[in-house]
PDB file of C-alpha atoms and ligand atoms in Angstrom:
ATOM      1  CA  ILE A 182     -28.036-117.026 -91.673  1.00 66.00           C
ATOM      2  CA  GLN A 183     -26.652-119.538 -94.183  1.00 64.00           C
ATOM      3  CA  SER A 184     -28.496-117.655 -96.901  1.00 86.00           C
ATOM      4  CA  PHE A 185     -25.880-114.896 -97.214  1.00 96.00           C
ATOM      5  CA  VAL A 186     -22.141-115.335 -97.501  1.00 97.00           C
ATOM      6  CA  HIS A 187     -20.938-112.829 -94.918  1.00 98.00           C
ATOM      7  CA  ARG A 188     -18.206-111.656 -92.600  1.00 98.00           C
ATOM      8  CA  PHE A 189     -18.754-110.890 -88.958  1.00 98.00           C
ATOM      9  CA  GLU A 190     -16.429-109.098 -86.585  1.00 98.00           C
ATOM     10  CA  PRO A 191     -17.554-108.975 -82.942  1.00 97.00           C
ATOM     11  CA  ALA A 192     -17.640-105.705 -81.019  1.00 97.00           C
ATOM     12  CA  GLY A 193     -14.562-104.509 -79.156  1.00 94.00           C
ATOM     13  CA  ALA A 194     -16.590-101.664 -77.647  1.00 87.00           C
ATOM     14  CA  PRO A 195     -20.000-103.166 -76.823  1.00 82.00           C
ATOM     15  CA  ASP A 196     -21.725 -99.802 -76.357  1.00 85.00           C
ATOM     16  CA  ARG A 197     -21.432 -98.960 -80.072  1.00 90.00           C
ATOM     17  CA  PRO A 198     -24.287-100.137 -82.296  1.00 94.00           C
ATOM     18  CA  PRO A 199     -23.268-102.761 -84.863  1.00 97.00           C
ATOM     19  CA  LEU A 200     -22.819-101.738 -88.482  1.00 98.00           C
ATOM     20  CA  LEU A 201     -24.454-103.601 -91.351  1.00 98.00           C
ATOM     21  CA  LEU A 202     -22.043-103.026 -94.234  1.00 98.00           C
ATOM     22  CA  LEU A 203     -23.598-103.150 -97.719  1.00 98.00           C
ATOM     23  CA  HIS A 204     -21.204-102.964-100.661  1.00 98.00           C
ATOM     24  CA  GLY A 205     -21.679-101.496-104.134  1.00 98.00           C
ATOM     25  CA  THR A 206     -21.983-103.379-107.428  1.00 97.00           C
ATOM     26  CA  GLY A 207     -18.938-105.585-107.954  1.00 98.00           C
ATOM     27  CA  GLY A 208     -17.924-105.513-104.288  1.00 98.00           C
ATOM     28  CA  ASP A 209     -18.079-108.309-101.762  1.00 98.00           C
ATOM     29  CA  GLU A 210     -18.289-109.013 -98.055  1.00 98.00           C
ATOM     30  CA  THR A 211     -14.667-108.021 -97.377  1.00 98.00           C
ATOM     31  CA  ASP A 212     -14.770-104.661 -99.198  1.00 96.00           C
ATOM     32  CA  LEU A 213     -16.229-102.404 -96.552  1.00 98.00           C
ATOM     33  CA  MET A 214     -14.719-104.025 -93.448  1.00 98.00           C
ATOM     34  CA  PRO A 215     -11.828-101.503 -93.302  1.00 97.00           C
ATOM     35  CA  LEU A 216     -14.311 -98.647 -93.824  1.00 97.00           C
ATOM     36  CA  GLY A 217     -16.479 -99.960 -90.982  1.00 97.00           C
ATOM     37  CA  ARG A 218     -13.478-100.246 -88.651  1.00 96.00           C
ATOM     38  CA  MET A 219     -12.458 -96.710 -89.521  1.00 95.00           C
ATOM     39  CA  LEU A 220     -15.924 -95.179 -89.186  1.00 96.00           C
ATOM     40  CA  ALA A 221     -16.864 -96.843 -85.906  1.00 94.00           C
ATOM     41  CA  PRO A 222     -13.837 -98.317 -84.109  1.00 94.00           C
ATOM     42  CA  GLY A 223     -14.890-101.168 -81.846  1.00 95.00           C
ATOM     43  CA  ALA A 224     -18.373-101.627 -83.340  1.00 96.00           C
ATOM     44  CA  ALA A 225     -19.455-105.130 -84.378  1.00 98.00           C
ATOM     45  CA  LEU A 226     -19.421-105.438 -88.172  1.00 98.00           C
ATOM     46  CA  LEU A 227     -21.837-107.591 -90.162  1.00 98.00           C
ATOM     47  CA  SER A 228     -21.055-107.634 -93.859  1.00 98.00           C
ATOM     48  CA  PRO A 229     -23.086-109.790 -96.268  1.00 98.00           C
ATOM     49  CA  ARG A 230     -22.277-110.353 -99.936  1.00 98.00           C
ATOM     50  CA  GLY A 231     -24.963-109.333-102.428  1.00 98.00           C
ATOM     51  CA  PRO A 232     -26.543-112.591-103.692  1.00 97.00           C
ATOM     52  CA  VAL A 233     -27.297-111.417-107.255  1.00 97.00           C
ATOM     53  CA  LEU A 234     -24.675-111.613-109.998  1.00 97.00           C
ATOM     54  CA  GLU A 235     -24.593-109.117-112.878  1.00 96.00           C
ATOM     55  CA  ASN A 236     -21.903-110.177-115.348  1.00 95.00           C
ATOM     56  CA  GLY A 237     -20.089-111.789-112.435  1.00 97.00           C
ATOM     57  CA  MET A 238     -20.445-108.724-110.189  1.00 97.00           C
ATOM     58  CA  PRO A 239     -22.263-109.214-106.877  1.00 98.00           C
ATOM     59  CA  ARG A 240     -25.236-106.926-106.154  1.00 98.00           C
ATOM     60  CA  PHE A 241     -28.096-106.910-103.678  1.00 98.00           C
ATOM     61  CA  PHE A 242     -30.927-106.941-106.263  1.00 98.00           C
ATOM     62  CA  ARG A 243     -31.473-107.065-110.027  1.00 98.00           C
ATOM     63  CA  ARG A 244     -31.649-104.026-112.252  1.00 96.00           C
ATOM     64  CA  LEU A 245     -32.972-103.692-115.789  1.00 95.00           C
ATOM     65  CA  ALA A 246     -30.463-100.930-116.637  1.00 92.00           C
ATOM     66  CA  GLU A 247     -28.256 -98.513-114.698  1.00 88.00           C
ATOM     67  CA  GLY A 248     -30.601 -96.742-112.297  1.00 86.00           C
ATOM     68  CA  VAL A 249     -33.643 -98.759-113.468  1.00 92.00           C
ATOM     69  CA  PHE A 250     -34.535-101.367-110.889  1.00 97.00           C
ATOM     70  CA  ASP A 251     -36.396-104.677-111.021  1.00 98.00           C
ATOM     71  CA  GLU A 252     -38.714-103.686-108.189  1.00 97.00           C
ATOM     72  CA  ALA A 253     -40.258-107.131-107.691  1.00 97.00           C
ATOM     73  CA  ASP A 254     -36.770-108.545-107.214  1.00 98.00           C
ATOM     74  CA  LEU A 255     -35.788-105.610-104.989  1.00 98.00           C
ATOM     75  CA  ARG A 256     -38.777-106.239-102.710  1.00 98.00           C
ATOM     76  CA  ARG A 257     -37.967-109.937-102.444  1.00 97.00           C
ATOM     77  CA  ARG A 258     -34.256-109.305-101.804  1.00 97.00           C
ATOM     78  CA  ALA A 259     -34.994-106.626 -99.199  1.00 98.00           C
ATOM     79  CA  ALA A 260     -37.169-109.164 -97.348  1.00 97.00           C
ATOM     80  CA  ASP A 261     -34.382-111.777 -97.582  1.00 97.00           C
ATOM     81  CA  LEU A 262     -31.832-109.302 -96.238  1.00 98.00           C
ATOM     82  CA  ALA A 263     -34.174-108.273 -93.414  1.00 98.00           C
ATOM     83  CA  ALA A 264     -34.539-111.962 -92.474  1.00 97.00           C
ATOM     84  CA  PHE A 265     -30.764-112.397 -92.594  1.00 98.00           C
ATOM     85  CA  VAL A 266     -30.283-109.444 -90.242  1.00 98.00           C
ATOM     86  CA  GLY A 267     -32.820-110.945 -87.818  1.00 98.00           C
ATOM     87  CA  ALA A 268     -31.101-114.346 -87.885  1.00 97.00           C
ATOM     88  CA  ALA A 269     -27.630-112.806 -87.520  1.00 97.00           C
ATOM     89  CA  ARG A 270     -28.785-110.726 -84.556  1.00 97.00           C
ATOM     90  CA  GLU A 271     -29.947-113.904 -82.851  1.00 97.00           C
ATOM     91  CA  THR A 272     -26.818-115.897 -83.687  1.00 97.00           C
ATOM     92  CA  TYR A 273     -24.369-113.165 -82.701  1.00 97.00           C
ATOM     93  CA  GLY A 274     -26.459-111.513 -79.948  1.00 96.00           C
ATOM     94  CA  LEU A 275     -26.673-108.081 -81.556  1.00 97.00           C
ATOM     95  CA  PRO A 276     -28.962-105.076 -81.166  1.00 97.00           C
ATOM     96  CA  ALA A 277     -30.470-103.557 -84.320  1.00 97.00           C
ATOM     97  CA  PRO A 278     -27.667-102.384 -86.626  1.00 98.00           C
ATOM     98  CA  LEU A 279     -27.012 -99.115 -88.389  1.00 98.00           C
ATOM     99  CA  ALA A 280     -26.675 -99.752 -92.113  1.00 98.00           C
ATOM    100  CA  VAL A 281     -23.681 -98.312 -93.941  1.00 98.00           C
ATOM    101  CA  GLY A 282     -24.437 -98.704 -97.625  1.00 98.00           C
ATOM    102  CA  PHE A 283     -22.573 -97.581-100.708  1.00 98.00           C
ATOM    103  CA  SER A 284     -24.304 -97.232-104.083  1.00 98.00           C
ATOM    104  CA  ASN A 285     -26.225-100.484-104.705  1.00 98.00           C
ATOM    105  CA  GLY A 286     -25.815-101.297-100.980  1.00 98.00           C
ATOM    106  CA  ALA A 287     -27.227 -97.881-100.066  1.00 98.00           C
ATOM    107  CA  ASN A 288     -30.175 -98.510-102.379  1.00 98.00           C
ATOM    108  CA  ILE A 289     -31.148-101.784-100.717  1.00 98.00           C
ATOM    109  CA  ALA A 290     -30.681-100.161 -97.304  1.00 98.00           C
ATOM    110  CA  ALA A 291     -33.102 -97.402 -98.391  1.00 98.00           C
ATOM    111  CA  ALA A 292     -35.572-100.057 -99.586  1.00 98.00           C
ATOM    112  CA  MET A 293     -35.253-101.889 -96.257  1.00 98.00           C
ATOM    113  CA  LEU A 294     -35.948 -98.678 -94.332  1.00 98.00           C
ATOM    114  CA  LEU A 295     -39.179 -98.223 -96.285  1.00 98.00           C
ATOM    115  CA  LEU A 296     -40.321-101.854 -96.493  1.00 98.00           C
ATOM    116  CA  HIS A 297     -39.035-103.200 -93.156  1.00 98.00           C
ATOM    117  CA  PRO A 298     -38.662-100.109 -90.951  1.00 97.00           C
ATOM    118  CA  GLU A 299     -38.109-102.141 -87.774  1.00 97.00           C
ATOM    119  CA  VAL A 300     -34.891-103.808 -89.004  1.00 98.00           C
ATOM    120  CA  LEU A 301     -32.392-100.938 -88.949  1.00 98.00           C
ATOM    121  CA  ALA A 302     -31.543 -98.548 -86.094  1.00 98.00           C
ATOM    122  CA  GLY A 303     -30.593 -95.979 -88.735  1.00 98.00           C
ATOM    123  CA  ALA A 304     -28.607 -95.703 -91.932  1.00 98.00           C
ATOM    124  CA  LEU A 305     -25.727 -93.990 -93.630  1.00 98.00           C
ATOM    125  CA  LEU A 306     -26.565 -93.974 -97.333  1.00 98.00           C
ATOM    126  CA  ILE A 307     -23.706 -93.043 -99.651  1.00 98.00           C
ATOM    127  CA  ARG A 308     -24.782 -92.212-103.258  1.00 98.00           C
ATOM    128  CA  ALA A 309     -28.280 -93.623-102.712  1.00 98.00           C
ATOM    129  CA  MET A 310     -31.238 -93.097-105.002  1.00 98.00           C
ATOM    130  CA  VAL A 311     -35.009 -93.633-104.763  1.00 98.00           C
ATOM    131  CA  PRO A 312     -35.420 -97.431-104.686  1.00 97.00           C
ATOM    132  CA  LEU A 313     -39.194 -97.790-105.123  1.00 96.00           C
ATOM    133  CA  ALA A 314     -41.572 -95.880-107.414  1.00 93.00           C
ATOM    134  CA  GLU A 315     -44.359 -96.206-104.873  1.00 92.00           C
ATOM    135  CA  PRO A 316     -42.950 -96.416-101.370  1.00 91.00           C
ATOM    136  CA  PRO A 317     -45.209 -97.867 -98.674  1.00 92.00           C
ATOM    137  CA  ALA A 318     -46.235 -95.761 -95.670  1.00 92.00           C
ATOM    138  CA  ALA A 319     -43.449 -96.719 -93.269  1.00 93.00           C
ATOM    139  CA  ASP A 320     -43.014 -95.473 -89.697  1.00 96.00           C
ATOM    140  CA  LEU A 321     -39.344 -94.741 -89.107  1.00 97.00           C
ATOM    141  CA  ALA A 322     -39.981 -93.133 -85.709  1.00 94.00           C
ATOM    142  CA  GLY A 323     -37.058 -90.703 -85.568  1.00 96.00           C
ATOM    143  CA  ARG A 324     -34.404 -93.106 -86.810  1.00 97.00           C
ATOM    144  CA  PRO A 325     -31.269 -91.218 -87.894  1.00 98.00           C
ATOM    145  CA  VAL A 326     -30.402 -91.279 -91.593  1.00 98.00           C
ATOM    146  CA  LEU A 327     -27.518 -89.497 -93.321  1.00 98.00           C
ATOM    147  CA  ILE A 328     -27.596 -89.357 -97.130  1.00 98.00           C
ATOM    148  CA  LEU A 329     -24.337 -88.315 -98.776  1.00 98.00           C
ATOM    149  CA  SER A 330     -24.714 -87.395-102.445  1.00 98.00           C
ATOM    150  CA  GLY A 331     -22.236 -86.194-105.055  1.00 98.00           C
ATOM    151  CA  SER A 332     -23.034 -83.029-107.016  1.00 97.00           C
ATOM    152  CA  LEU A 333     -21.168 -84.549-109.998  1.00 97.00           C
ATOM    153  CA  ASP A 334     -22.585 -88.067-109.671  1.00 97.00           C
ATOM    154  CA  PRO A 335     -23.424 -89.294-113.212  1.00 96.00           C
ATOM    155  CA  ILE A 336     -25.604 -92.154-111.852  1.00 95.00           C
ATOM    156  CA  VAL A 337     -27.710 -90.360-109.219  1.00 96.00           C
ATOM    157  CA  PRO A 338     -29.240 -86.987-110.216  1.00 93.00           C
ATOM    158  CA  ALA A 339     -29.267 -84.548-107.276  1.00 89.00           C
ATOM    159  CA  GLN A 340     -33.064 -84.279-107.458  1.00 94.00           C
ATOM    160  CA  ASN A 341     -33.442 -88.021-107.114  1.00 97.00           C
ATOM    161  CA  ALA A 342     -31.426 -88.125-103.878  1.00 97.00           C
ATOM    162  CA  ALA A 343     -33.430 -85.158-102.593  1.00 98.00           C
ATOM    163  CA  ARG A 344     -36.642 -87.108-103.312  1.00 97.00           C
ATOM    164  CA  LEU A 345     -35.323 -90.051-101.283  1.00 98.00           C
ATOM    165  CA  ALA A 346     -34.507 -87.684 -98.405  1.00 98.00           C
ATOM    166  CA  ALA A 347     -38.066 -86.319 -98.572  1.00 97.00           C
ATOM    167  CA  GLN A 348     -39.609 -89.821 -98.618  1.00 97.00           C
ATOM    168  CA  LEU A 349     -37.622 -90.968 -95.594  1.00 98.00           C
ATOM    169  CA  GLY A 350     -38.357 -87.699 -93.782  1.00 97.00           C
ATOM    170  CA  ALA A 351     -42.082 -88.092 -94.492  1.00 96.00           C
ATOM    171  CA  ALA A 352     -41.853 -91.574 -92.958  1.00 97.00           C
ATOM    172  CA  GLY A 353     -40.554 -89.994 -89.749  1.00 97.00           C
ATOM    173  CA  ALA A 354     -36.787 -90.548 -90.050  1.00 98.00           C
ATOM    174  CA  ALA A 355     -34.415 -87.838 -88.783  1.00 98.00           C
ATOM    175  CA  VAL A 356     -32.805 -87.224 -92.166  1.00 98.00           C
ATOM    176  CA  THR A 357     -29.706 -85.198 -92.953  1.00 98.00           C
ATOM    177  CA  HIS A 358     -28.933 -84.866 -96.659  1.00 98.00           C
ATOM    178  CA  GLU A 359     -25.584 -83.452 -97.718  1.00 98.00           C
ATOM    179  CA  VAL A 360     -24.413 -82.894-101.281  1.00 97.00           C
ATOM    180  CA  LEU A 361     -20.631 -83.050-101.568  1.00 97.00           C
ATOM    181  CA  PRO A 362     -18.504 -81.847-104.479  1.00 96.00           C
ATOM    182  CA  ALA A 363     -17.921 -85.421-105.651  1.00 97.00           C
ATOM    183  CA  GLY A 364     -18.839 -87.975-108.294  1.00 97.00           C
ATOM    184  CA  HIS A 365     -20.249 -91.479-107.635  1.00 97.00           C
ATOM    185  CA  GLY A 366     -17.085 -92.653-105.855  1.00 97.00           C
ATOM    186  CA  LEU A 367     -16.264 -92.364-102.184  1.00 96.00           C
ATOM    187  CA  THR A 368     -14.160 -89.314-101.205  1.00 97.00           C
ATOM    188  CA  GLN A 369     -12.296 -88.140 -98.112  1.00 97.00           C
ATOM    189  CA  ALA A 370     -15.143 -85.696 -97.507  1.00 97.00           C
ATOM    190  CA  ASP A 371     -17.587 -88.644 -97.299  1.00 97.00           C
ATOM    191  CA  LEU A 372     -15.416 -90.328 -94.704  1.00 97.00           C
ATOM    192  CA  ALA A 373     -15.110 -87.179 -92.601  1.00 97.00           C
ATOM    193  CA  ARG A 374     -18.858 -86.467 -92.721  1.00 97.00           C
ATOM    194  CA  ALA A 375     -19.745 -90.108 -92.039  1.00 97.00           C
ATOM    195  CA  GLN A 376     -17.405 -90.350 -89.072  1.00 95.00           C
ATOM    196  CA  ALA A 377     -18.743 -87.157 -87.508  1.00 95.00           C
ATOM    197  CA  TRP A 378     -22.366 -88.252 -88.023  1.00 96.00           C
ATOM    198  CA  LEU A 379     -21.773 -91.740 -86.602  1.00 94.00           C
ATOM    199  CA  ALA A 380     -20.064 -90.268 -83.547  1.00 91.00           C
ATOM    200  CA  GLY A 381     -23.223 -88.210 -82.957  1.00 90.00           C
ATOM    201  CA  VAL A 382     -25.746 -91.069 -83.263  1.00 89.00           C
ATOM    202  CA  GLN A 383     -24.141 -93.470 -80.779  1.00 67.00           C
TER     203      GLN A 383
HETATM  204  C1  LIG B 437     -27.911 -99.603-108.511  1.00 90.25           C
HETATM  205  O1  LIG B 437     -28.028-100.402-109.417  1.00 90.25           O
HETATM  206  O2  LIG B 437     -28.203 -99.864-107.341  1.00 90.25           O
HETATM  207  C2  LIG B 437     -27.393 -98.257-108.881  1.00 90.25           C
HETATM  208  O3  LIG B 437     -27.374 -98.132-110.270  1.00 90.25           O
HETATM  209  C3  LIG B 437     -26.060 -98.012-108.269  1.00 90.25           C
HETATM  210  C4  LIG B 437     -25.018 -98.993-108.732  1.00 90.25           C
HETATM  211  O4  LIG B 437     -25.000-100.103-108.259  1.00 90.25           O
HETATM  212  O5  LIG B 437     -24.176 -98.620-109.561  1.00 90.25           O
END
């Protein structure tokens, strides 16, 4: 648990699953706390800071270029994050969390779903892309996943997000993939869709 700088906010409504908040490149552990409070009022919030620095900007794993990942590093970092979640669950007495990831945070959440399918109860992936060229055969056993993509996203081609949806679906997740009229940034439509989806999975 010492391995990740993080913020934790205990649950006010203990029946809601905790959220694991995973920020985008250049964010930190405080960034998504207001989003988490808004999306799931009363849920416990666990928000680690990405341990990799790219020109001073925190991320969850290394990349070789925009959209080109260092997969060896990604695998190692996904394992580290999975271990952090396990340790935090023990320390704070939490059930398995739902990940809420944006951009780089969504990409490591997608990698964790495929590499460590037991860690997350489900995931909301905002502007995610395929994290691994050769995903392992995971068993996601009906876990709910919402992927929100932007039709005008210059970083994530629509086809790439669709491929991620297909991979997670093939692994047994209950995937919903929605393409919003948006770019790479978060929009009001994302918030509305995310809130409605989260209300349905608790
Ligand atoms: C990534 O590196 O994970 C993607 O390019 C998204 C980003 O962080 O901009």
